[in-house]
Amino acid sequence: MLRKLRLGLTLLARALRRALLRSLLPLLEPGIRLGRRVDVGGRAELRVTCGGTITIEDGVSIERDVLIHAEGGAVVIGRDGFVGRGSQIVALESVIIGADALIAAGVVIRDGDHRFDDPSRPIREQGHDVRPIRIGADVWLGAHAVITAGSTIGDGSVIGANAVVRGEIPPLAVAAGIPARVIRQRGRR
């Protein structure tokens, strides 16, 4: 009986938090749009600065301690996606993530890389090289993967844990390593 009561209260609290997020967030942060059934975990941070936008479509689940920051750019997370605990998604230009994408814990996705060519100036003063990131539908990014500026990951691909993606991964590929390389295609052995 106590277990059922606790479960009922947990579900009620989750529903109330969703309703508050959907109704209050657009008023407080006009650059953020949340779809229906979006679940945002505790201490997750959705931040919009410099005119950026965040669009999270229906049915997306974002775990705790996630940072999604649109720093002048646009972040779009497609329907029924999942973003694991402690992940970071930062857009200076554009990060587009397709429907049904699974992003495991600790993944870093950033469309800007620091410039560092001039040793006479501090790195922080040299700006960024910014290139959009596109992650297709039904993609699984393994724990602690890093997706760098200008990367494209095709629909249905799997990226191994701790991989660093630089460039293009074709659809239905399984890629791993630093830098990530295709090790096989899904559906073939």
PDB file of N, CA, C and O in Angstrom, residues 1 7 12 19 28 58 66 68 81 86 101 110 118-119 122 147 163 165 167 189:
ATOM      1  N   MET A   1       0.814  -1.191   0.000  1.00  0.00           N
ATOM      2  CA  MET A   1       0.000   0.000   0.000  1.00  0.00           C
ATOM      3  C   MET A   1       0.862   1.261   0.000  1.00  0.00           C
ATOM      4  O   MET A   1       0.626   2.181  -0.760  1.00  0.00           O
ATOM      5  N   LEU A   7       4.567   5.645  -5.350  1.00  0.00           N
ATOM      6  CA  LEU A   7       4.588   5.680  -6.807  1.00  0.00           C
ATOM      7  C   LEU A   7       3.607   6.714  -7.344  1.00  0.00           C
ATOM      8  O   LEU A   7       3.927   7.492  -8.238  1.00  0.00           O
ATOM      9  N   LEU A  12       2.588  11.988  -9.805  1.00  0.00           N
ATOM     10  CA  LEU A  12       1.912  13.277  -9.697  1.00  0.00           C
ATOM     11  C   LEU A  12       2.930  14.420  -9.719  1.00  0.00           C
ATOM     12  O   LEU A  12       2.738  15.418 -10.423  1.00  0.00           O
ATOM     13  N   ALA A  19       3.960  20.175 -16.309  1.00  0.00           N
ATOM     14  CA  ALA A  19       2.986  21.242 -16.560  1.00  0.00           C
ATOM     15  C   ALA A  19       3.579  22.611 -16.254  1.00  0.00           C
ATOM     16  O   ALA A  19       3.390  23.567 -17.020  1.00  0.00           O
ATOM     17  N   LEU A  28       9.464  32.778 -19.029  1.00  0.00           N
ATOM     18  CA  LEU A  28      10.749  33.167 -18.457  1.00  0.00           C
ATOM     19  C   LEU A  28      11.870  33.160 -19.496  1.00  0.00           C
ATOM     20  O   LEU A  28      12.783  33.974 -19.436  1.00  0.00           O
ATOM     21  N   ASP A  58       8.215  16.600 -28.744  1.00  0.00           N
ATOM     22  CA  ASP A  58       7.387  15.727 -27.907  1.00  0.00           C
ATOM     23  C   ASP A  58       8.125  14.469 -27.447  1.00  0.00           C
ATOM     24  O   ASP A  58       8.865  13.842 -28.213  1.00  0.00           O
ATOM     25  N   VAL A  66      22.117  17.745 -16.850  1.00  0.00           N
ATOM     26  CA  VAL A  66      22.381  17.986 -18.275  1.00  0.00           C
ATOM     27  C   VAL A  66      22.440  19.492 -18.508  1.00  0.00           C
ATOM     28  O   VAL A  66      21.677  20.252 -17.917  1.00  0.00           O
ATOM     29  N   ILE A  68      22.066  22.174 -21.626  1.00  0.00           N
ATOM     30  CA  ILE A  68      21.759  22.474 -23.021  1.00  0.00           C
ATOM     31  C   ILE A  68      21.821  23.989 -23.135  1.00  0.00           C
ATOM     32  O   ILE A  68      21.032  24.702 -22.509  1.00  0.00           O
ATOM     33  N   GLY A  81      13.412  11.483 -28.032  1.00  0.00           N
ATOM     34  CA  GLY A  81      14.835  11.330 -27.770  1.00  0.00           C
ATOM     35  C   GLY A  81      15.135  11.200 -26.288  1.00  0.00           C
ATOM     36  O   GLY A  81      14.260  11.350 -25.429  1.00  0.00           O
ATOM     37  N   GLY A  86      24.410  14.234 -17.091  1.00  0.00           N
ATOM     38  CA  GLY A  86      25.693  14.917 -17.188  1.00  0.00           C
ATOM     39  C   GLY A  86      26.144  15.261 -18.598  1.00  0.00           C
ATOM     40  O   GLY A  86      27.267  15.705 -18.794  1.00  0.00           O
ATOM     41  N   ALA A 101      16.752   9.625 -30.979  1.00  0.00           N
ATOM     42  CA  ALA A 101      18.187   9.547 -30.685  1.00  0.00           C
ATOM     43  C   ALA A 101      18.400   9.256 -29.203  1.00  0.00           C
ATOM     44  O   ALA A 101      17.699   9.785 -28.339  1.00  0.00           O
ATOM     45  N   ARG A 110      29.421  19.866 -29.069  1.00  0.00           N
ATOM     46  CA  ARG A 110      29.696  21.308 -29.171  1.00  0.00           C
ATOM     47  C   ARG A 110      30.038  21.660 -30.606  1.00  0.00           C
ATOM     48  O   ARG A 110      30.917  21.039 -31.197  1.00  0.00           O
ATOM     49  N   ASP A 118      47.675  31.336 -32.555  1.00  0.00           N
ATOM     50  CA  ASP A 118      48.562  32.453 -32.230  1.00  0.00           C
ATOM     51  C   ASP A 118      49.100  32.312 -30.809  1.00  0.00           C
ATOM     52  O   ASP A 118      48.415  32.639 -29.839  1.00  0.00           O
ATOM     53  N   PRO A 119      50.343  31.831 -30.646  1.00  0.00           N
ATOM     54  CA  PRO A 119      50.885  31.616 -29.308  1.00  0.00           C
ATOM     55  C   PRO A 119      51.149  32.918 -28.537  1.00  0.00           C
ATOM     56  O   PRO A 119      51.371  32.881 -27.327  1.00  0.00           O
ATOM     57  N   PRO A 122      46.412  34.825 -25.548  1.00  0.00           N
ATOM     58  CA  PRO A 122      45.736  33.759 -24.793  1.00  0.00           C
ATOM     59  C   PRO A 122      44.685  33.065 -25.659  1.00  0.00           C
ATOM     60  O   PRO A 122      44.010  33.707 -26.483  1.00  0.00           O
ATOM     61  N   ILE A 147      31.296  14.824 -29.658  1.00  0.00           N
ATOM     62  CA  ILE A 147      30.944  15.142 -31.038  1.00  0.00           C
ATOM     63  C   ILE A 147      31.434  16.564 -31.289  1.00  0.00           C
ATOM     64  O   ILE A 147      30.975  17.509 -30.649  1.00  0.00           O
ATOM     65  N   ALA A 163      34.263   7.586 -27.763  1.00  0.00           N
ATOM     66  CA  ALA A 163      34.708   7.924 -29.115  1.00  0.00           C
ATOM     67  C   ALA A 163      34.719   9.439 -29.294  1.00  0.00           C
ATOM     68  O   ALA A 163      33.978  10.166 -28.631  1.00  0.00           O
ATOM     69  N   VAL A 165      34.093  11.989 -32.353  1.00  0.00           N
ATOM     70  CA  VAL A 165      33.645  12.101 -33.739  1.00  0.00           C
ATOM     71  C   VAL A 165      34.099  13.437 -34.302  1.00  0.00           C
ATOM     72  O   VAL A 165      33.810  14.488 -33.756  1.00  0.00           O
ATOM     73  N   GLY A 167      34.012  14.912 -38.181  1.00  0.00           N
ATOM     74  CA  GLY A 167      33.701  14.676 -39.590  1.00  0.00           C
ATOM     75  C   GLY A 167      32.403  13.934 -39.764  1.00  0.00           C
ATOM     76  O   GLY A 167      31.457  14.117 -39.009  1.00  0.00           O
ATOM     77  N   ARG A 189      27.278  -8.651 -40.422  1.00  0.00           N
ATOM     78  CA  ARG A 189      28.251  -9.180 -39.470  1.00  0.00           C
ATOM     79  C   ARG A 189      29.559  -9.451 -40.126  1.00  0.00           C
ATOM     80  O   ARG A 189      29.842  -9.771 -41.156  1.00  0.00           O
TER      81      ARG A 189
END
